[in-house]
């Protein structure tokens, strides 16, 4: 008589759970890695450039400009203004047309003699000063180079709200990438004996450096 068909034992619930979490962790791990790839590369490179900032030479480029505000626009600077009020829109446009630096929306420092508007940004510092009596415009931009630019992106220095929130989102993605990687290490550690010694090394080395070699 033919042998009875062999029954396939159903997968054990524990194996199903492990397979489910492996699938989820792999998905979150590679998605977080893919989305944060460019950011990780940028922040890794700028970590090196910041660490060696003192040895990376850069000659700042200073650009100065001068002009005179038209009388109709100068009249808008007369009278009382709040201490940190931005320039009136028409005045800001006239300044941008005259010296190619746009102070629109930036807080101004108003005194009886002048209005001073600082416009710092990553890798650069810019400012405009307007004499409230004569309308004389003085502007200056200092460009410190691309290394300084990417270093300021790393530090979030003068980068605005959009980059501020990008850094937070990027940091969360890195946390997801790291934690899912740790959990994947745990799931595979049984077959990889060097897993936990290597993880311990990642903790012990910076800890010892911080405790004994940082003065």
Backbone as a ProteinNet text record, in pm:
[ID]
protein_1_A
[PRIMARY]
XXXXXXXXXXXXXXXXXXXXXXXXXXXXXXXXXXXXXXXXXXXXXXXXXXXXXXXXXXXXXXXXXXXXXXXXXXXXXXXXXXXXXXXXXXXXXXXXXXXXXXXXXXXXXXXXXXXXXXXXXXXXXXXXXXXXXXXXXXXXXXXXXXXXXXXXXXXXXXXXXXXXXXXXXXXXXXXXXXXXXXXXXXXXXXXXXXXXXXXXXXXXXXXXXXXXXXX
[TERTIARY]
84.3	0	88	41.5	121.9	126.8	245.1	263.2	170.6	121.3	32.1	109.4	41.9	110.3	161	282.7	348	296.2	253.6	202.3	317.9	306.2	406.7	363.8	451.6	419.1	412.1	309.3	299.3	416.3	453.4	564.6	529.5	630	607.4	578.1	487.7	455.2	577.7	674.4	793.8	871.7	881.6	952.3	878	744.8	666	688	690.3	713.5	851.2	951.5	1088.8	1098.9	1033.6	1034.9	966.8	856.3	785.8	875.7	941.6	1026.2	1150.2	1204.2	1317.3	1278.5	1162.2	1114.2	1093.6	1029.8	1004.8	1134.7	1226.6	1352.2	1436	1440.2	1514	1453.1	1320.4	1254.9	1286.7	1268.6	1295.4	1443.4	1528.5	1672.6	1714.8	1669.1	1715.1	1645	1518.5	1449.7	1516	1543.7	1608.8	1748.3	1818.7	1951.7	1942.7	1845.6	1832.6	1795.8	1700.3	1654.3	1761.4	1840.3	1940.3	2079.8	2094.4	2226.4	2305.9	2246.8	2318.4	2351.9	2256.9	2281.9	2393.4	2395.2	2501.2	2638	2644.2	2770.8	2815.3	2721.4	2754.2	2805.1	2732.6	2770.4	2897.8	2925	3050.2	3168.6	3155.6	3264.1	3288.2	3179.2	3196.3	3242.6	3220.8	3281.6	3433.4	3487.3	3632.5	3679.1	3607	3650.4	3640	3540.2	3531.1	3643.9	3677.3	3783.7	3918.8	3934	4060.6	4044.7	3946.8	3918.4	4039.3	4117.4	4232.4	4341.6	4346.9	4453.6	4407.5	4279.7	4228	4224.3	4317.6	4326.8	4220	4173.2	4074.2	4091.5	4096.6	4110.8	3973.4	3917.5	3784.6	3784.2	3677.3	3660.1	3558.4	3603.3	3518.7	3475.3	3345.3	3289	3213.5	3248.7	3182.2	3109	3001.8	2923.3	2866.9	2844	2787.1	2690.5	2587.8	2487.6	2413.3	2315.4	2233.9	2087.2	2013.3	1870.7	1794.7	1703.8	1624.9	1544.7	1525	1452.7	1316	1233.4	1103.6	1118.6	1220.7	1244.2	1305.6	1391.4	1451.8	1345.6	1242.1	1134.4	1066.5	1066.9	1003.4	1082.4	1207.3	1289.9	1276.8	1210.7	1193.4	1084.4	1079.5	978.3	1019.9	924	951.2	931	1017.6	1009.5	1041.5	981.9	1013.8	1162.1	1217	1361.4	1414.3	1337.3	1383.6	1298.6	1232.7	1144.5	1226.6	1176.1	1245.7	1228	1308.1	1294.6	1160.6	1099.1	977.9	1006.4	905.5	924.9	985.8	938.2	990.5	1135.7	1170.8	1309.4	1399.6	1354.9	1434.3	1457.1	1355	1370.6	1469.9	1462.8	1556.2	1699.6	1718.9	1852.7	1902.4	1815.1	1854	1892.3	1818.9	1851.1	1984	2015.6	2134.6	2262.5	2257	2381	2375.8	2271.6	2254.7	2258.1	2221.3	2202.2	2059.6	1982.2	1839.7	1813.6	1778.5	1752	1605.1	1522.5	1378	1347.1	1261.6	1216.7	1314.5	1433.2	1532.8	1511.6	1528.2	1514.3	1624.3	1586	1682.8	1715.8	1830.4	1869	1859.1	1756.2	1726.9	1786.8	1857.9	1905.8	1866.8	1898	1863.6	1940.8	2059.4	2145.9	2132.3	2108.2	2113.6	2020.6	2005.3	1941.6	2045.8	2069	2169	2096.2	2119.8	2055.5	2165.2	2171.8	2267.2	2201.3	2274.9	2221.3	2322.6	2350.5	2445.7	2384.8	2470.6	2426.7	2539.1	2514.6	2621.1	2737.7	2855.8	2975.2	2992.6	2902.5	2913.5	2853	2892.5	2833	2807.3	2685.3	2650.9	2580.1	2596.1	2523.9	2502.6	2399.4	2367.9	2342	2397	2373.4	2321.8	2215.1	2156.2	2155.3	2215.1	2213.4	2074.2	2007.5	1869.9	1859.9	1972.7	1972.2	2004.3	2111.2	2156.5	2108.8	2070	2030.7	2147.8	2267.6	2385.8	2374.3	2394.6	2387.9	2529.9	2563.2	2691	2661	2721.1	2695.8	2827.7	2830.3	2951.8	2913.6	2979.7	2962.2	3098.3	3112.1	3233.9	3203.3	3267.4	3249.3	3369.9	3347.1	3456.7	3487.1	3420.3	3451.8	3355.3	3365.6	3272.4	3293.4	3417.4	3440.3	3367.2	3377.9	3306.3	3154.8	3110.8	2967.1	2914.3	2980.4	2930.2	2950.7	3056	3073.8	2958.4	2914.3	2799.9	2671.1	2657.7	2542	2544.4	2661.9	2675.8	2632.6	2673.5	2642.1	2503.2	2438	2309.6	2323.8	2438.8	2467.3	2408.2	2317	2257.4	2198.5	2128.3	2076.6	1925.2	1855.5	1711.2	1629	1497.6	1405.8	1400.6	1405.1	1393.1	1507	1629.8	1744	1738	1688.3	1671.6	1585.5	1471.9	1382.9	1438.7	1514.5	1578.5	1675.9	1753.3	1849	1775.6	1663.6	1586.2	1534.4	1478.3	1426.9	1539.4	1653	1767.5	1817.2	1820.7	1865.1	1771.6	1641.4	1545.5	1569.2	1594.5	1623.1	1749.2	1850.2	1973.5	1948.7	1862.3	1827.5	1755.8	1661.7	1591	1690	1779.7	1880.1	1967.5	2009.9	2098.4	2026.4	1906.2	1834	1790	1744.6	1707.9	1831.7	1944.9	2069.2	2106.7	2088.4	2118	2027.3	1899.8	1807.2	1837.1	1879.5	1919.4	2044.6	2136.7	2254.7	2213.8	2116.5	2071	2010	1930.4	1866.3	1966.7	2077.7	2177.5	2296.9	2299.2	2418.9	2451.9	2350.4	2373.6	2470.4	2464.1	2548.6	2672.4	2687.9	2802.7	2864	2957.4	3010.7	3079	3126.5	3197.8	3103.9	2973.2	2877.4	2890.7	2872.9	2869.9	3006.4	3117.6	3247.7	3267.7	3222	3235.9	3145	3022.7	2932	2989.5	3044.5	3106.1	3222.8	3299.2	3410.3	3361.2	3246.1	3191.9	3153.1	3126.6	3091.3	3215.9	3301.6	3415.5	3520.2	3551.3	3658.4	3628.3	3512.3	3487.8	3473.4	3423.1	3409.1	3545.5	3639.8	3774.7	3845.1	3826.1	3886.4	3831.7	3698.8	3636.3	3682.2	3700.7	3735.8	3882.7	3972.4	4113.9	4199.1	4149.7	4235.2	4181	4069.9	4017.1	4045.5	4115.4	4154.6	4084.6
-120.2	0	125.4	228.4	352	415.2	476.1	539.3	659.9	675.9	789.3	919.4	1024.1	1153.5	1206.3	1258.7	1308.7	1446.9	1463	1593	1686.5	1810.1	1911.1	1977.9	1968.9	2029	2180.4	2241.4	2388.1	2454.2	2569.6	2642.4	2676	2667.8	2699.5	2848	2880.9	3023.3	3108.2	3052.1	3130.4	3166.6	3070.9	3098.4	3201.4	3195.8	3294.2	3435.1	3444.4	3574.9	3627.4	3538.7	3580.5	3625.1	3551.4	3587.4	3722.2	3744.9	3872.5	3988.6	3976.7	4086.2	4104.5	3993.8	4006.2	4087.8	4057.7	4129.6	4277.3	4305.6	4444.9	4520.8	4459.2	4526.9	4552.1	4452.2	4471.7	4586.8	4594.2	4698.8	4836.3	4853.3	4982.9	5018.9	4916.5	4941.8	4994.7	4927.8	4973.7	5102.2	5120.9	5244.9	5364.5	5351	5461.2	5487	5380.6	5397.9	5470.8	5432.4	5494.2	5642.4	5673.8	5812.1	5901.9	5849.1	5931.4	5918.2	5848.5	5821.1	5948.7	6042.7	6165.6	6247.1	6253.2	6327.4	6265.7	6132.1	6064.8	6091.5	6088	6114.4	6258.2	6353.2	6494	6514.9	6461.6	6484.6	6408.9	6296.1	6225.7	6305.2	6357.1	6434.8	6563.4	6632.3	6757.3	6733.1	6612.7	6579.7	6583.7	6536.3	6540.9	6684.6	6759.9	6896.9	6985.3	6961.7	7037.6	6999.9	6871.3	6826.1	6883.8	6915.4	6969.8	7113.3	7184.2	7320.5	7412.7	7391.5	7479.6	7462.3	7346.3	7319.2	7336.4	7360.6	7382.4	7532.8	7579.9	7723.4	7773.4	7893.2	7956.1	8107.3	8171.8	8316.7	8378.7	8446.8	8507	8608.7	8607.6	8703	8808.1	8932.1	9041.5	9125.6	9143.8	9226	9341.6	9462.7	9582.1	9655.3	9721.3	9798.1	9921.3	10025.7	10149.2	10207.7	10272.4	10335.3	10439	10501.7	10601.6	10567.9	10570.9	10539.9	10655	10625.9	10732.4	10809.5	10939.8	11022	10967.4	10915.7	10862.3	10747.3	10663.3	10550.2	10598.8	10700.2	10754.8	10811.7	10870.1	10927.7	10820.4	10695.8	10587.5	10547.5	10592.2	10561	10665.7	10774.2	10880.1	10841.4	10908.9	10881.1	10767.5	10721.8	10618.3	10478.8	10387	10246.6	10158.5	10041.7	9946.9	9911.1	9878.1	9856.9	9750.1	9643.6	9533.7	9518.5	9624.1	9616.1	9594.7	9513.5	9501.3	9627.8	9640.2	9754.7	9748.7	9862.2	9860.7	9789.1	9722.5	9637.4	9713.3	9835.6	9913.4	9951.8	9981.7	10016.6	9894.8	9780.1	9658	9625.8	9644.7	9618.8	9715.7	9843.1	9942.2	9908.8	9861.1	9821.9	9702.2	9602.5	9483.8	9520.6	9614.7	9658.2	9733.4	9805.6	9891.1	9815.4	9722.8	9658.8	9506.1	9450.6	9305.6	9223.8	9282.6	9210.4	9237.7	9134	9150.3	9141.1	9253.6	9251.5	9230.8	9194.8	9184.3	9084.5	9127.2	9039.3	9020.1	9073.4	9058.8	9166.7	9133.6	9236.9	9341.2	9465.3	9575	9629.1	9689.7	9758.9	9908.7	9971.4	10111.6	10201.5	10303.2	10408.1	10542.1	10650	10780.9	10810.9	10751.9	10782.9	10683.9	10556.7	10458	10340.1	10258.3	10127.8	10024	9926.9	9823.5	9689.4	9616.8	9486.1	9381.7	9285	9174.9	9058.5	8995.5	8883.8	8769.5	8709.6	8597.8	8474.6	8391.2	8266.7	8165	8041.8	7941.8	7981.4	7987	8020.5	8167.1	8250.6	8392.5	8480.1	8606.1	8709.8	8830.6	8882.7	9000.3	9101.3	9227.5	9331.6	9453	9529	9653.7	9760.7	9878.4	9993.3	10109.2	10174.2	10286.9	10408.8	10516.1	10642.5	10704.2	10727.4	10776.1	10923.3	10992.8	11134.1	11153.9	11088.8	11109.5	11001.8	10884	10773.9	10691.8	10718.5	10643.7	10496.5	10408.8	10264.5	10207.6	10133.9	10062.9	9915.5	9830.6	9686.3	9610.6	9496.4	9414.3	9267	9182.5	9037.8	8972.8	8884.4	8808	8661.6	8606.3	8465.4	8387.2	8285.2	8211.1	8079	8050.2	7932.2	7816.9	7716.3	7604.1	7512.1	7499.9	7417.1	7477.2	7608.3	7676.7	7663	7665.2	7652.1	7518.1	7407.2	7275.7	7254.1	7315	7306.8	7374.7	7488.3	7557	7477.8	7404.9	7316.5	7208.7	7153.7	7051.9	7106.9	7230	7291	7354.5	7368.7	7438.2	7586.4	7643.4	7784.7	7873.6	7960.5	8057.7	7991.5	7880.3	7804.1	7814.9	7878	7896	7780.2	7799.3	7702.3	7570.3	7575.5	7452	7355.7	7407.2	7319.9	7274.4	7360.3	7324.3	7198.5	7196.8	7081.3	6961.4	6989	6877.7	6803.6	6877.3	6812.7	6724	6771	6689.5	6562.3	6577.5	6460.5	6363.4	6417.3	6333.2	6257.6	6325.8	6260.5	6144.5	6164.3	6056.7	5937.5	5964.3	5856.2	5779.3	5852.2	5786	5698.2	5745.5	5665.1	5537.1	5550.2	5431.6	5335.7	5388	5305.3	5230.9	5303	5242.3	5137.2	5168.6	5075	4950.1	4967.4	4849	4765	4831.6	4756.3	4678.4	4739	4670.1	4548	4564.8	4452.3	4341	4378	4276.5	4202.9	4276.3	4211.3	4109.1	4147	4055.8	3928.7	3946	3829.7	3736.6	3793.8	3711.8	3675	3723.1	3706	3559.4	3473.5	3331.8	3268.5	3314.7	3256.7	3341.7	3451	3540	3572.8	3491.3	3506.7	3640.7	3705.5	3832.6	3951.4	3929.7	4041.2	4125.9	4065.1	4144.1	4199.3	4126.8	4191.8	4318.4	4315.3	4434.2	4547.3	4512.1	4614.4	4674.2	4588.5	4638	4730.6	4698.9	4785.3	4923.8	4928.7	5058.5	5145.6	5083.3	5158.7	5188.9	5089.3	5102.1	5200	5195.1	5280.3	5429.5	5482.4	5625.2	5657.7	5561.2	5586.1	5602.7	5514.9	5525	5652.5	5687	5811.6	5932.1	5932.2	6045.4	6054.3	5939.2	5938.4	5970.8	5922.6	5929.6	6015.2	6044.3	6113.9	6250	6291.4	6426	6514.3	6622.4	6711.8	6847.1
0	0	0	-72.3	-73.6	65.8	91.1	222.5	236.4	357	384.1	366.5	312.1	295.2	428.9	420.1	541.7	576.9	697.9	741.9	779.2	731.5	766.9	896.3	993	1123.2	1109.5	1165.9	1158	1230.5	1177.9	1240	1383.6	1464.5	1604.4	1620.9	1714.1	1734.1	1761.4	1834.9	1868	1741.6	1648.2	1524.6	1440.8	1444	1370	1425.5	1558.2	1621.1	1584.5	1589.3	1556.9	1410.8	1323.6	1181.9	1158.5	1231.5	1218.3	1259.2	1375.7	1423.7	1337.5	1286.5	1194.2	1071.1	1016.9	899.2	929.9	1043.5	1080.5	1105.4	1178.7	1211.1	1086.8	997.9	872.7	792.3	788.3	711.4	768.8	901.4	964.4	957.3	964.2	960.4	823.8	716.7	586.2	542.5	583	548.2	617	747.3	819.2	764.4	723.5	664.6	530.9	448.1	316.4	326.9	415.7	427	488.8	580.9	650	591.4	476.9	421.2	393.6	318.6	283.2	407.6	501.1	624.1	706.4	715.7	790.8	729.7	597.4	529.3	554.3	544	568.8	710.4	808.9	947.8	985.4	919.2	944.9	890.6	768	708.1	785.7	821.3	895.4	1037.9	1091.4	1219.8	1210.7	1097.3	1075.9	1054.5	970	942.3	1066.8	1151.3	1276.3	1371.6	1375.5	1464.7	1425.4	1296.4	1246.5	1198.7	1254.1	1208.2	1223.4	1329.2	1353	1248.1	1184.2	1087.3	942.7	921.5	785.6	761.9	684	661.2	565.9	590.2	502.4	511.7	396.6	392.8	371	471.5	454.7	340	263.7	155.1	198.8	203.1	250.1	130.7	117.3	10.6	74	30	83.6	-27.9	10.6	-86.6	-17.2	-97	-43.4	-145.5	-96.5	-183.7	-100.7	-162.9	-93.6	-113.2	-5.5	-10.1	-76.6	-169.7	-232	-126.1	-147.7	-48.6	-7.1	-99.6	-54.2	44.6	24.2	115.4	246.4	237.8	359.1	451.5	392.7	474.9	559.2	512.9	588.1	712.6	720.3	837.4	946.7	914.7	1013.9	1113.7	1223.2	1324.3	1417.1	1493.7	1593.7	1534.1	1573.7	1532.8	1652.7	1656.2	1763.7	1759	1875.4	1887.7	1792.6	1770.6	1684.7	1558.8	1517.4	1400.5	1273.1	1180.9	1051.4	968.9	866.5	777.4	705.7	676.6	593	461.8	408.3	290.3	173.3	146.7	34	56.8	182	214.5	196.8	244.5	230.6	83	-0.4	-143.8	-206.8	-166.1	-218.9	-179.3	-56.5	-11.1	-91.2	-110.9	-187.1	-330.3	-391.1	-527.1	-531.6	-424.2	-424.1	-391.3	-295.7	-249.3	-259.6	-322	-344.5	-215.8	-105.9	20.5	64.4	83.5	112	262.6	326.3	470.1	505.6	410	433.5	544.4	636.8	744.2	858	847.1	953.5	1059.4	1187.8	1291.4	1278.5	1297.4	1290.5	1429	1440.2	1563.6	1535.6	1591.4	1562.6	1669.6	1624.5	1713.8	1650.9	1716.9	1662.1	1534.2	1520.7	1406.5	1290.5	1320.4	1213.7	1241.4	1137.3	1149.8	1107.9	1193.6	1165.4	1157	1049.3	1029.3	1009.7	1101.6	1090.6	1018.1	927	848.8	844	958.8	958.6	892.9	838.2	776.6	784.6	743.5	748	658	715.4	639.5	608.7	653.7	619.6	729	724.8	808.1	719.5	723.5	644	733.2	699.5	771.7	681.5	715.1	645.1	748.7	724.9	812.1	727.4	774.2	701.8	793	747.2	821.7	807.6	918.4	914.7	877.8	877.1	840.4	692.7	647.2	509	412.2	464.1	377.4	325.4	376.3	331.3	373.9	277.8	302.9	300	403.2	407.5	429.9	347.3	358.1	351.2	419.2	417.6	430.8	354.4	362.6	376.4	474	493.9	467.3	364	326.6	375	459.9	521.2	450.6	340.3	261.2	283.4	193.8	196.1	315.5	361.5	480.1	599.5	613.1	721	703.5	577.3	548.9	599.4	561.3	602.6	753	810.1	955.7	1028.3	976.2	1037.4	1021.1	908.6	893.7	1001.7	1029.6	1133.7	1269.3	1298.4	1428.6	1433.3	1317.2	1314.3	1340.1	1305.5	1333.4	1224	1263	1171	1046.3	1065.8	952.2	934.2	1027.7	1011.4	1063.2	1061.4	1120.9	1044.2	911	832.6	865.1	871	902.7	1047.9	1134.4	1276.4	1289.4	1219.2	1227.1	1151.2	1044.7	973.4	1064.9	1143.8	1234.6	1334.2	1388.5	1481.2	1413.7	1292.3	1220.8	1186.9	1144.1	1111	1234.2	1349.8	1473.2	1510.4	1492.7	1522.2	1430.5	1301	1207	1246.5	1293.3	1336.5	1459.4	1549.6	1667.1	1623.9	1529.5	1478.1	1413.6	1332.2	1264.5	1366.3	1471.2	1570.9	1654.4	1701	1786.8	1710.6	1586.8	1508.7	1478.7	1457.4	1439	1562.9	1679.8	1805.6	1824.2	1794.2	1808.9	1708.1	1588	1490.3	1537	1599.2	1656.6	1762.7	1844.3	1948.9	1888.8	1782.5	1721.3	1652.3	1605.2	1533.5	1620.2	1744.7	1828.1	1855.3	1857.5	1888.1	1787.7	1663	1559.1	1530.6	1602.6	1581.2	1716.6	1763.7	1900.2	1926.4	1822.7	1844.5	1861.4	1851.4	1854.1	1978.6	2094.9	2218	2258.5	2235.6	2259.6	2175.2	2050.2	1965.2	2013.6	2053.9	2107.6	2236	2321.9	2445.6	2415.1	2310.6	2271.7	2233	2164.5	2122.9	2240.6	2355.1	2476.5	2558.5	2574.2	2666	2614.5	2484.5	2431.2	2451.9	2406.5	2431.1	2579	2659.5	2802.9	2868.4	2834.3	2890.8	2844.7	2718.5	2668.6	2743.8	2766.3	2836	2980.3	3043.9	3186.2	3211.6	3123.8	3155.9	3063	2942.6	2848.1	2804.6	2861.8	2833	2952	2927.2	3037.3	3020.3
[MASK]
+++++++++++++++++++++++++++++++++++++++++++++++++++++++++++++++++++++++++++++++++++++++++++++++++++++++++++++++++++++++++++++++++++++++++++++++++++++++++++++++++++++++++++++++++++++++++++++++++++++++++++++++++++++++

